[in-house]
Coordinates of C-alpha atoms and ligand atoms in Angstrom, one line a residue:
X1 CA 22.6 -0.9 -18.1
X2 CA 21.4 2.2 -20.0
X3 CA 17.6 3.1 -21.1
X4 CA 19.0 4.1 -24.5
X5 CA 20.0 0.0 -24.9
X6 CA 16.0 -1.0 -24.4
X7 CA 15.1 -0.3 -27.7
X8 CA 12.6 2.3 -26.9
X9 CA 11.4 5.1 -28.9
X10 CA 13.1 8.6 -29.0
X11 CA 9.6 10.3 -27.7
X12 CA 9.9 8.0 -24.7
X13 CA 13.8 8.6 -24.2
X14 CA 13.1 12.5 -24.1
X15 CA 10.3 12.2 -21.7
X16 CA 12.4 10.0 -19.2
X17 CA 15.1 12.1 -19.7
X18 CA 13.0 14.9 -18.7
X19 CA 11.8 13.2 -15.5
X20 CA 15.6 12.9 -14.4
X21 CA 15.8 8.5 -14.8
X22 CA 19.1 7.5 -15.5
X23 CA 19.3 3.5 -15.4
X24 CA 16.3 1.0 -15.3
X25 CA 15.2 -0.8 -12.6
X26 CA 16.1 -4.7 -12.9
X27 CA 11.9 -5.3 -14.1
X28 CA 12.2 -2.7 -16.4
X29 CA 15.3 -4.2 -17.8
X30 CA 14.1 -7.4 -18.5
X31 CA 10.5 -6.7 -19.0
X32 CA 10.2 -3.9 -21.3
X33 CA 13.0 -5.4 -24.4
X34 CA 10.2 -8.6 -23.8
X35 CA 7.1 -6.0 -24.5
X36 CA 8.5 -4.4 -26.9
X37 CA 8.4 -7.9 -29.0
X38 CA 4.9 -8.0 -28.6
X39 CA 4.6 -11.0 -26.6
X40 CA 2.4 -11.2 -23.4
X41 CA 4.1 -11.2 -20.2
X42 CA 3.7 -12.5 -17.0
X43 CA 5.7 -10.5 -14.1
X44 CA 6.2 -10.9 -10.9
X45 CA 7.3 -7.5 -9.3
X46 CA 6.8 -5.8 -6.0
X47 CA 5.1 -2.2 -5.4
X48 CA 7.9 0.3 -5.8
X49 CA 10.2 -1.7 -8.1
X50 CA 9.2 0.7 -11.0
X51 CA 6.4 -1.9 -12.7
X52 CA 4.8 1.0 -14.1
X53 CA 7.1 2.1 -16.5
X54 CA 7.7 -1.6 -17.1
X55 CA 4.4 -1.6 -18.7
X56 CA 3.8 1.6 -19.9
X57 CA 7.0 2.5 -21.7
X58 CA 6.8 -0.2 -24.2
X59 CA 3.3 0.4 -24.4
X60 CA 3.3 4.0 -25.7
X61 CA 6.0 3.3 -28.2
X62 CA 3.1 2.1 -30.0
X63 CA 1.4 5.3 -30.1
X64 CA 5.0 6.6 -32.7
X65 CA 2.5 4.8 -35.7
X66 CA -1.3 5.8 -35.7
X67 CA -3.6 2.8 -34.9
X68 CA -4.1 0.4 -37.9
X69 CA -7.8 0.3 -37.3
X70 CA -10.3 3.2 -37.4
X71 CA -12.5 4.2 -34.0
X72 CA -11.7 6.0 -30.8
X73 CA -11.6 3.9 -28.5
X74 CA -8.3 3.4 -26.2
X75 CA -5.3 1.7 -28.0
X76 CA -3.5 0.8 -24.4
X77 CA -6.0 -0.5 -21.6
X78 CA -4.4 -0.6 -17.7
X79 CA -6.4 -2.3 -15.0
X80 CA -5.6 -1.5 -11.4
X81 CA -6.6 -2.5 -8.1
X82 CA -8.0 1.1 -6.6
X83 CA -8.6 4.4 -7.6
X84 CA -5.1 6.0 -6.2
X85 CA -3.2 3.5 -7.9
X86 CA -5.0 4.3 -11.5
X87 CA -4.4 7.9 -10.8
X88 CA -1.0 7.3 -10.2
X89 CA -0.9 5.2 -13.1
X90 CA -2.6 7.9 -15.2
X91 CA 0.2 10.6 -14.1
X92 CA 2.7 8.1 -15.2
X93 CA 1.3 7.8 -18.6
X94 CA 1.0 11.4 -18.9
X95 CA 5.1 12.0 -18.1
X96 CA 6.6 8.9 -20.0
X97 CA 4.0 9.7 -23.0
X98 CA 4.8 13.6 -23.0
X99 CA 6.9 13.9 -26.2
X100 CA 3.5 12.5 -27.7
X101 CA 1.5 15.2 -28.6
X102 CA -1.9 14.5 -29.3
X103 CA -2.1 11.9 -26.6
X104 CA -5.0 11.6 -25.0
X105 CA -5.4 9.7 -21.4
X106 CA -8.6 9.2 -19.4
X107 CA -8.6 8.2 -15.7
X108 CA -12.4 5.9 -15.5
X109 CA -12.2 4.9 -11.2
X110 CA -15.5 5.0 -8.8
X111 CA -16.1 6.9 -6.3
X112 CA -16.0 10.2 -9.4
X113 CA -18.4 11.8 -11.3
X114 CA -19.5 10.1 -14.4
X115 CA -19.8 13.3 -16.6
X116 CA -16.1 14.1 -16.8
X117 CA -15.5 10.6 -18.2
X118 CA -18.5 10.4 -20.4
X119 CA -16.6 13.6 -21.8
X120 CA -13.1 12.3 -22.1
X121 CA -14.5 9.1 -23.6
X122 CA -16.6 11.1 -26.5
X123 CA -13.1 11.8 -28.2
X124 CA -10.2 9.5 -29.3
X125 CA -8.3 8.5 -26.4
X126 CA -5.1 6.3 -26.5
X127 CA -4.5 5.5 -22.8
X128 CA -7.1 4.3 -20.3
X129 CA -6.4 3.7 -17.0
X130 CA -9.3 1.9 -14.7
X131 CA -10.7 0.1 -11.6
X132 CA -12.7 -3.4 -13.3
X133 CA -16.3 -1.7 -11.3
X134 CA -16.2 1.9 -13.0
X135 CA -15.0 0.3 -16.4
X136 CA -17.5 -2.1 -16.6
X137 CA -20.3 0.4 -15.6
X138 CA -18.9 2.2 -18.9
X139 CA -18.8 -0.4 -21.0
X140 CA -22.6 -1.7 -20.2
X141 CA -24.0 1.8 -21.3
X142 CA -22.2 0.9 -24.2
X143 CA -19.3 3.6 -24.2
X144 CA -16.3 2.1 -24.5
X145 CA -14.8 0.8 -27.8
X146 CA -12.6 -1.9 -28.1
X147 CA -11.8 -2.2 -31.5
X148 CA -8.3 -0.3 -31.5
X149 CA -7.2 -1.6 -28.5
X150 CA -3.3 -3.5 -28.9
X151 CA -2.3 -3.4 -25.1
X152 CA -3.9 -4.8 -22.0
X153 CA -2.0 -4.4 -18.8
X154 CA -3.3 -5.8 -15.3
X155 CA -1.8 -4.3 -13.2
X156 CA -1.1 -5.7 -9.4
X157 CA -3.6 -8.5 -10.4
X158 CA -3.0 -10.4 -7.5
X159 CA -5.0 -7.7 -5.4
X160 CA -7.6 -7.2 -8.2
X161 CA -8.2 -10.9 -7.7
X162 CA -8.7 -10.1 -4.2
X163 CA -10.7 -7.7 -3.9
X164 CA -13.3 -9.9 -5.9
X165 CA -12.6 -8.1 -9.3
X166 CA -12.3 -12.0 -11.2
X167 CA -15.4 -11.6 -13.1
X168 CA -15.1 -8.4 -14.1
X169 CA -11.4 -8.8 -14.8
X170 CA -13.3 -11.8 -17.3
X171 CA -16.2 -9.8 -18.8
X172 CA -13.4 -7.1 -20.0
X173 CA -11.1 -9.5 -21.2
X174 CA -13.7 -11.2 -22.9
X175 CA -14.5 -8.1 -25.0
X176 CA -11.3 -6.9 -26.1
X177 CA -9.7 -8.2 -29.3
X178 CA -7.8 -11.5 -29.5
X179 CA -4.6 -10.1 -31.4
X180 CA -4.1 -7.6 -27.9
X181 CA -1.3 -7.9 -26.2
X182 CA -1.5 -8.5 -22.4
X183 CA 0.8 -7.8 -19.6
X184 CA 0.2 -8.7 -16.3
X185 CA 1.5 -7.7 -13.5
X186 CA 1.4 -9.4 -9.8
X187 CA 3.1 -9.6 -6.5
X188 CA 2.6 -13.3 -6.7
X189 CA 2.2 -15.6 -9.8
X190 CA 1.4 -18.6 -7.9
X191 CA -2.0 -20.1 -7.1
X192 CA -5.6 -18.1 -8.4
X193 CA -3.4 -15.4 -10.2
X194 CA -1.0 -18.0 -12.1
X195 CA -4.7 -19.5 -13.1
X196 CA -6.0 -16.7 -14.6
X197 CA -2.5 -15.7 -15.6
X198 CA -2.7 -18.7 -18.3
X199 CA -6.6 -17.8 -19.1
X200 CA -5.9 -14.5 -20.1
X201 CA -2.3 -14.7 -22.0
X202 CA -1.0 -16.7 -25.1
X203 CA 2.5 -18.5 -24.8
X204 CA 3.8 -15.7 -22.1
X205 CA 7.2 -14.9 -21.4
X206 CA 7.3 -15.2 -17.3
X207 CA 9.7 -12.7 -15.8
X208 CA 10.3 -13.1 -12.2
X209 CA 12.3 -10.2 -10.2
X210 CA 13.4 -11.2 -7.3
X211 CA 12.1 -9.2 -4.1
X212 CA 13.5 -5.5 -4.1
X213 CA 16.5 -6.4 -1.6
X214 CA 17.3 -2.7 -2.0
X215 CA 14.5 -1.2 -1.2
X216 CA 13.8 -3.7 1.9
X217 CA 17.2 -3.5 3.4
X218 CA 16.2 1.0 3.2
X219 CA 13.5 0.0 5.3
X220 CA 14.3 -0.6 8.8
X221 CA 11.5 -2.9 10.0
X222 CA 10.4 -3.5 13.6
X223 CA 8.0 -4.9 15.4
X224 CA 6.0 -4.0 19.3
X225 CA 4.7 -6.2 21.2
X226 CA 1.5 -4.8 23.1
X227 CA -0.2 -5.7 26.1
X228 CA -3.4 -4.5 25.8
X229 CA -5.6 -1.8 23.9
X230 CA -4.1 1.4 26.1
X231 CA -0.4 -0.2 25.8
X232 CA -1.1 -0.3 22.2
X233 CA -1.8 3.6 22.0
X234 CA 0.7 4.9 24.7
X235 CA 3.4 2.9 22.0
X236 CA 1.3 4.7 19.4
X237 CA 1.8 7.8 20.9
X238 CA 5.4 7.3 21.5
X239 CA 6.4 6.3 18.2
X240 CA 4.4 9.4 16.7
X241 CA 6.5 11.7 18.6
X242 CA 9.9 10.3 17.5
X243 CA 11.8 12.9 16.3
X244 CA 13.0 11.4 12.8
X245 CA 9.1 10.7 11.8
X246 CA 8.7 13.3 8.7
X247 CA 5.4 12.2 7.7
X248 CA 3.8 8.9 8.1
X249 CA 1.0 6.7 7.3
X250 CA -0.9 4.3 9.9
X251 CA -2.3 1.6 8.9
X252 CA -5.9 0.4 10.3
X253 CA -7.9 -2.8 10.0
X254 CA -11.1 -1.1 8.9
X255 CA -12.2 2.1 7.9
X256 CA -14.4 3.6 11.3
X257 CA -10.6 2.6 12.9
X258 CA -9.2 5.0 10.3
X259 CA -11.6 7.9 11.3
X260 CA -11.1 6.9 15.1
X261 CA -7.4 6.8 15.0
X262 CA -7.0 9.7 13.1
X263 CA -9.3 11.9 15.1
X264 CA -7.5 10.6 18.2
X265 CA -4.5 11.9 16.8
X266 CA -5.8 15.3 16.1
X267 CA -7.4 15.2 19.6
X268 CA -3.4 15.1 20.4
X269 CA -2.4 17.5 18.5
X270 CA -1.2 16.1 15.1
X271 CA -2.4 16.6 11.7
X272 CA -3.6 13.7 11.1
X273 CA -6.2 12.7 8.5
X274 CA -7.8 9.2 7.4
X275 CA -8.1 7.7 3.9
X276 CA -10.6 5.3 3.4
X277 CA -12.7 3.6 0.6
X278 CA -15.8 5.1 2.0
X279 CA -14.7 8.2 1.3
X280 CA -15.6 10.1 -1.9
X281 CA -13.1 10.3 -4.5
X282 CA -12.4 14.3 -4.8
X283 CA -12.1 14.3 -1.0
X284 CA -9.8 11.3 -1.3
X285 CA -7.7 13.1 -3.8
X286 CA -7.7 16.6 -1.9
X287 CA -6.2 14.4 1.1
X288 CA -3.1 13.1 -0.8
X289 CA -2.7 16.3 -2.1
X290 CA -2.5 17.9 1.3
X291 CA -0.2 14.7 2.2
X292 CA 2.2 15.6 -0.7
X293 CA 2.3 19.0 -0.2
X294 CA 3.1 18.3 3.8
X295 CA 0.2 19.9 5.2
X296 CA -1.0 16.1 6.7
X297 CA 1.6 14.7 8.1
X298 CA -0.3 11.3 9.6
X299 CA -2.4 10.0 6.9
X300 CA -4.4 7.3 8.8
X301 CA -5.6 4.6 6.1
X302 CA -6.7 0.9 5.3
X303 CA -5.1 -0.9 3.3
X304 CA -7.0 -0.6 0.0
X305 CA -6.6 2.9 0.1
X306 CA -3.6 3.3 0.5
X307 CA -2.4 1.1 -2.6
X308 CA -0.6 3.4 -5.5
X309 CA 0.1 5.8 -2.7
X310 CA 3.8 7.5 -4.1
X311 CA 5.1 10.2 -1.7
X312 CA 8.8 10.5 -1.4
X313 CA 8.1 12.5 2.3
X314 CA 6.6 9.4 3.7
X315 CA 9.8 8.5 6.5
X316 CA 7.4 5.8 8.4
X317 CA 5.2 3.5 8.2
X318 CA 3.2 2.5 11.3
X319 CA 0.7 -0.9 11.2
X320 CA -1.1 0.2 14.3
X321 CA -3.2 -2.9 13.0
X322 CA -0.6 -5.7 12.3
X323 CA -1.5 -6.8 8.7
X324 CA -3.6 -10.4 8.3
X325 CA -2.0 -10.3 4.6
X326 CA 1.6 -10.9 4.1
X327 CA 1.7 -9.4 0.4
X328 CA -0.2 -6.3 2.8
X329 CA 2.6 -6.4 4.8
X330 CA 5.1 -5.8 1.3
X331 CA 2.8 -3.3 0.3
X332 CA 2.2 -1.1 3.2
X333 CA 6.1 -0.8 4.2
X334 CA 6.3 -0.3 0.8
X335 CA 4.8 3.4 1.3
X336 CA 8.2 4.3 2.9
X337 CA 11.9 4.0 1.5
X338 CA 10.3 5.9 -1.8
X339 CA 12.3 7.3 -4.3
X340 CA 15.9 6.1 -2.7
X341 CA 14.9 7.1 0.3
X342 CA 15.3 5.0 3.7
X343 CA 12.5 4.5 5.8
X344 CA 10.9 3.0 8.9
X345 CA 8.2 0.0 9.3
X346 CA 6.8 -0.4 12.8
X347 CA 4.4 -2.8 13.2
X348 CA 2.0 -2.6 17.0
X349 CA 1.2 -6.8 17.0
X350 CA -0.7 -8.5 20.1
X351 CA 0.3 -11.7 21.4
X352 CA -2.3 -13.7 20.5
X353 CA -1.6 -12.3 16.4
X354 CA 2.4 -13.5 16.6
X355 CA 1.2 -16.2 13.8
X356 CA 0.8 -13.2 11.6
X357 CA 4.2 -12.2 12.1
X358 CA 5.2 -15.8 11.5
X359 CA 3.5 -15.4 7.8
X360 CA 5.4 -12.4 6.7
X361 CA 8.6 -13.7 7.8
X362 CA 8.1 -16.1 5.5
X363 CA 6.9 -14.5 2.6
X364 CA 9.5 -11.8 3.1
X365 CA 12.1 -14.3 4.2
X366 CA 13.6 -11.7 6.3
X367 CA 13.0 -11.7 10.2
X368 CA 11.6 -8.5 11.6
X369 CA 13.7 -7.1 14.7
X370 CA 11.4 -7.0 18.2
X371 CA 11.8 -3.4 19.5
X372 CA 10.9 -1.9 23.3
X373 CA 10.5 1.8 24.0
X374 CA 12.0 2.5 27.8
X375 CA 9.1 2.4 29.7
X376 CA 6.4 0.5 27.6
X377 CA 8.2 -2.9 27.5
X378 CA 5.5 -5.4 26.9
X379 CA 5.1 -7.2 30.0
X380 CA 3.5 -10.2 28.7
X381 CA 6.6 -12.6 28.0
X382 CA 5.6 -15.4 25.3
X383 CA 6.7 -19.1 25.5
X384 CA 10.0 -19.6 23.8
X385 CA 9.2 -23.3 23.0
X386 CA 5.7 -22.6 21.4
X387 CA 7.4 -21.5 18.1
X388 CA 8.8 -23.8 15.5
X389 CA 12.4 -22.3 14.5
X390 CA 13.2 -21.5 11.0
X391 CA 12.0 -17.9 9.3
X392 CA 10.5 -16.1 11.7
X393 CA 11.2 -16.1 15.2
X394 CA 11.6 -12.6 16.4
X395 CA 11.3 -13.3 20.1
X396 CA 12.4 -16.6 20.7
X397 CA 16.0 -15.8 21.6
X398 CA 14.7 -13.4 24.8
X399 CA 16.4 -14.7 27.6
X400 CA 15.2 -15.6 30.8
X401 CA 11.6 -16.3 30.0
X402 CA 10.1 -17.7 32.9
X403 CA 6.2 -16.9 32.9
X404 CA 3.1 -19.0 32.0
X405 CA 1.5 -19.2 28.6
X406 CA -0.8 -15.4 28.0
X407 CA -3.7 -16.5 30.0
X408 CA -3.2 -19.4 31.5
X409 CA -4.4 -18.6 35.0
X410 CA -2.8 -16.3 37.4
X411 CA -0.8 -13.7 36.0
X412 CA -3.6 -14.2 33.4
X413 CA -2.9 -11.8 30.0
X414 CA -6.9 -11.0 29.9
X415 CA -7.3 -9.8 33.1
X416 CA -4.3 -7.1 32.2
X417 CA -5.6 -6.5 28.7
X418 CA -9.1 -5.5 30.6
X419 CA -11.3 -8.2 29.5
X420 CA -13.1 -8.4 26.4
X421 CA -11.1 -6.9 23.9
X422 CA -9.5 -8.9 21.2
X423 CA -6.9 -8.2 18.9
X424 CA -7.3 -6.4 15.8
X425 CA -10.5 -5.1 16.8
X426 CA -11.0 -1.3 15.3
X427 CA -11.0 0.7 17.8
X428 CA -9.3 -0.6 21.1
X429 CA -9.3 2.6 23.2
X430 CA -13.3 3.5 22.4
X431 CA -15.0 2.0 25.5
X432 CA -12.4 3.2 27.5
X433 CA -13.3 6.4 29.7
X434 CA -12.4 9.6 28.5
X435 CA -8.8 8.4 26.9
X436 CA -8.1 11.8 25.6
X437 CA -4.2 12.3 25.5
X438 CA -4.3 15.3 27.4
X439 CA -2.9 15.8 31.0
X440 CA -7.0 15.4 32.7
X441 CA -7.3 12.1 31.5
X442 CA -7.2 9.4 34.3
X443 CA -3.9 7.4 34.7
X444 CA -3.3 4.2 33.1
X445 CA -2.5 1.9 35.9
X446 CA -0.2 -0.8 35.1
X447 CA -0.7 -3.8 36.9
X448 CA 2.2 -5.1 39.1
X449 CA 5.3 -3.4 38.9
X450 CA 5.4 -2.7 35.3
X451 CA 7.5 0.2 34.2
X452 CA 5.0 2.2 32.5
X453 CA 5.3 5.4 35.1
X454 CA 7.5 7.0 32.1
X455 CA 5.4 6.6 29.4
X456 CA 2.3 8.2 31.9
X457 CA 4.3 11.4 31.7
X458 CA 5.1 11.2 28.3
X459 CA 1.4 11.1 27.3
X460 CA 0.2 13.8 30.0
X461 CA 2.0 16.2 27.5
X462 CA -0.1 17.4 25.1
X463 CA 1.5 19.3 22.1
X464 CA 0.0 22.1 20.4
X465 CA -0.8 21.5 16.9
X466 CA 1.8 23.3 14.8
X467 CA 5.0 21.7 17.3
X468 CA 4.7 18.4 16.1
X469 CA 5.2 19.7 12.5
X470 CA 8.4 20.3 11.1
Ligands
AMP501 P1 6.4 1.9 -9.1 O1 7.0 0.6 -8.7 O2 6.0 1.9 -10.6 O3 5.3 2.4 -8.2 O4 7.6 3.0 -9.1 C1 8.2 3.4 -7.9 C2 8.9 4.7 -7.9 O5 10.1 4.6 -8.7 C3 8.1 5.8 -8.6 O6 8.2 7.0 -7.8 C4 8.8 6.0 -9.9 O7 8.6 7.3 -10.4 C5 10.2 5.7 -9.6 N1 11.0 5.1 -10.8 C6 10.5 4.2 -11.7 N2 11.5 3.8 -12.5 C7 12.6 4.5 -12.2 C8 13.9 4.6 -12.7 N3 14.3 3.9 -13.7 N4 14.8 5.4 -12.1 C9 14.4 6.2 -11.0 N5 13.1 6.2 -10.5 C10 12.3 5.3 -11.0

């Protein structure tokens, strides 16, 4: 299929040809010849499928006829989930829309100043792109108008929903005019989104595209099992050093494991940097930036953060912290295999979290291939029999399991994971002594006759920073 057979305007045919797309993706195909009726949509479609041109080039056709009703307020409204994503979304708006000269966009997220919005939002603007919180903040001092809007796009509302956005999602909603159109967008249209799905549309075309089989099968995905905390980061640092890993981001459980895994990393050498939600927006900005333009080439981040993140360079993806979502799991590989590119997915996962694993299997329907590194083999075995066949069962085939269930008396898994630690916690390695990566530090000491010996001389080589880099 051909973009020129969507029934889209001229304007929006220059400006795609300008930014080098050829043939739609399957959501565009179906969903923008839907929008461009004027009927409200309900879509299911992954991160990466190309959703935002979905939405946004039907959208700005609109903008070829001036608005029928008088004001300045903006004419197409997009929620998103997080800052980065409504940037992203902002950009895209900016490329497809172009050919449209007066255009005006405005970008209203936290975490920014409020005086460059105030600004933006004194003229006519056309396209708004917003988090729920910053928009809502605008709209209570009584700056936004509603009165021209004719598009309302939610986009990834299943993570809005999520992140507790349902009542402000409902307080906008509630103040934009009846006769909008709305689009919404979600990984998922089952369950709370599918509710609010029917609150917020009228007699919606559903459009579900199934699962981005291309893009997954350019993602080789693997899993590691650890041991313990200091098995964790000795895979960690192995899989860093891998010779095909461009630039990559790690994913954390929380953001003070963001800051403590990235500085770990710099302590080894890398340019690493973290990405957080705690961190203010200019400096979240100026860190993508120095990701895109390959001066970071670990960007350490949590999951929230790193939603909307687009950079074709990204060759892995590492969950240092296996994922407790599923639809996380989808969106953080997602950050690799951009652009028709391939990429890599390794996930770090304890024993005690292989029901997580179990979850994205599921949702994913694909199994994830159990990897070793020579040398840092987990040496916790689990029990075969304690999983249920069907999707998901990465390990179950091992051969030759013999050993007792992870502590269950001698042998016992928490007396080799040293005690206290549980998975997932933030920042495994911090009460350890003086874990630096360099060649001082004291030997890891495996217990029994676990082959770890290689990976102790792998680590007691410390790179100088500009090595690693390509
Ligand atoms: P999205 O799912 O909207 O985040 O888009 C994923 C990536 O695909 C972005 O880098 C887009 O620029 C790109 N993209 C979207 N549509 C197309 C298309 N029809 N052809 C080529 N690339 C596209």
């Amino acid at each position: 299929m051909n973009f020129s057979e969507l029934g889209l305007h001229p304007f929006v045919m220059k400006a795609l040809e300008a930014a080098g797309y050829t043939e739609p993706t399957d959501v565009q195909a179906q969903a923008v010849p839907a929008a461009l009726t004027g009927a409200d949509l309900l879509v299911s479609a992954q991160t990466g499928s190309g959703k935002t041109a979905a939405f946004m080039l039907p959208s700005l056709c609109r903008l070829a006829e001036p608005s029928a009703v008088r004001g300045q307020g903006p004419r197409i409204l997009v929620l998103t989930p997080t800052r980065e994503l409504a940037q992203q979304v902002e950009k895209a708006a900016r490329t497809y829309g172009s050919e449209f000269r007066k255009m005006r966009t405005a970008c209203l997220v936290g975490g920014a100043p409020y005086g460059p919005q105030l600004q933006q939002l004194s003229q006519p603007v056309d396209v708004v792109v917003a988090t729920p919180g910053r928009l809502m903040d605008h709209m209570q001092r009584g700056k936004i108008d509603y009165s021209r809007l004719e598009v309302l796009v939610l986009d990834e509302a299943d993570r809005m929903l999520d992140m507790g956005f349902i009542d402000d999602i409902q307080m906008i909603v509630a103040n934009t005019p009846a006769t909008r159109q709305t689009l919404l967008f979600s990984a998922t249209l089952d369950g709370v989104v599918g509710k609010l799905a029917r609150e917020l549309t009228r007699d919606a075309q559903r459009i579900e595209v199934a699962r981005k089989e291309d893009a997954e099968a350019q993602i080789d995905q693997k899993l590691h099992f650890f041991d313990d905390p200091m098995h964790k980061m000795r895979l960690l640092d192995s899989l860093v050093r891998d010779a095909t890993l461009k630039q990559a981001v790690v994913f954390t459980a929380t953001k003070a494991g963001a800051e403590d895994l990235s500085e770990e990393l710099r302590d080894r050498g890398f340019l690493a940097e973290a990405l957080h939600g705690d961190m203010p927006q200019h400096k979240r900005t100026r860190t993508l930036d120095r990701v895109r333009n390959g001066r970071v080439q670990f960007l350490v981040a949590t999951d929230v953060a790193a939603r909307g993140i687009d950079v074709a360079g990204i060759s892995h993806v590492i969950n240092f912290d296996a994922p407790r979502q599923a639809e996380d799991y989808v969106h953080r590989i997602g950050r690799t295999g951009r652009a028709g590119r391939s990429g890599t997915a390794v996930t770090l996962v304890g024993f005690r979290e292989r029901h997580l694993v179990r979850n994205i299997e599921r949702y994913t329907g694909q199994p994830i291939e159990v990897a070793t590194i020579p040398g840092l083999e987990p040496t916790i075995k689990p029990r075969p029999e304690g999983f249920k066949s069907g999707a998901g069962k990465p390990w179950g085939d091992k051969p030759g399991y013999k050993g007792k269930r992870p502590g269950s008396g001698s042998g016992d898994w928490k007396a080799k994971s040293g005690g206290g630690w549980k998975d997932g916690q933030s920042k495994p390695w911090g009460d350890k002594p003086a874990y630096k990566g360099g060649a001082d530090k004291p030997a890891y000491k495996p217990t029994g006759d676990k082959p770890h010996a290689a990976a102790g001389q792998q680590q007691a080589h410390k790179p100088k920073r500009a090595e690693r880099f390509w």
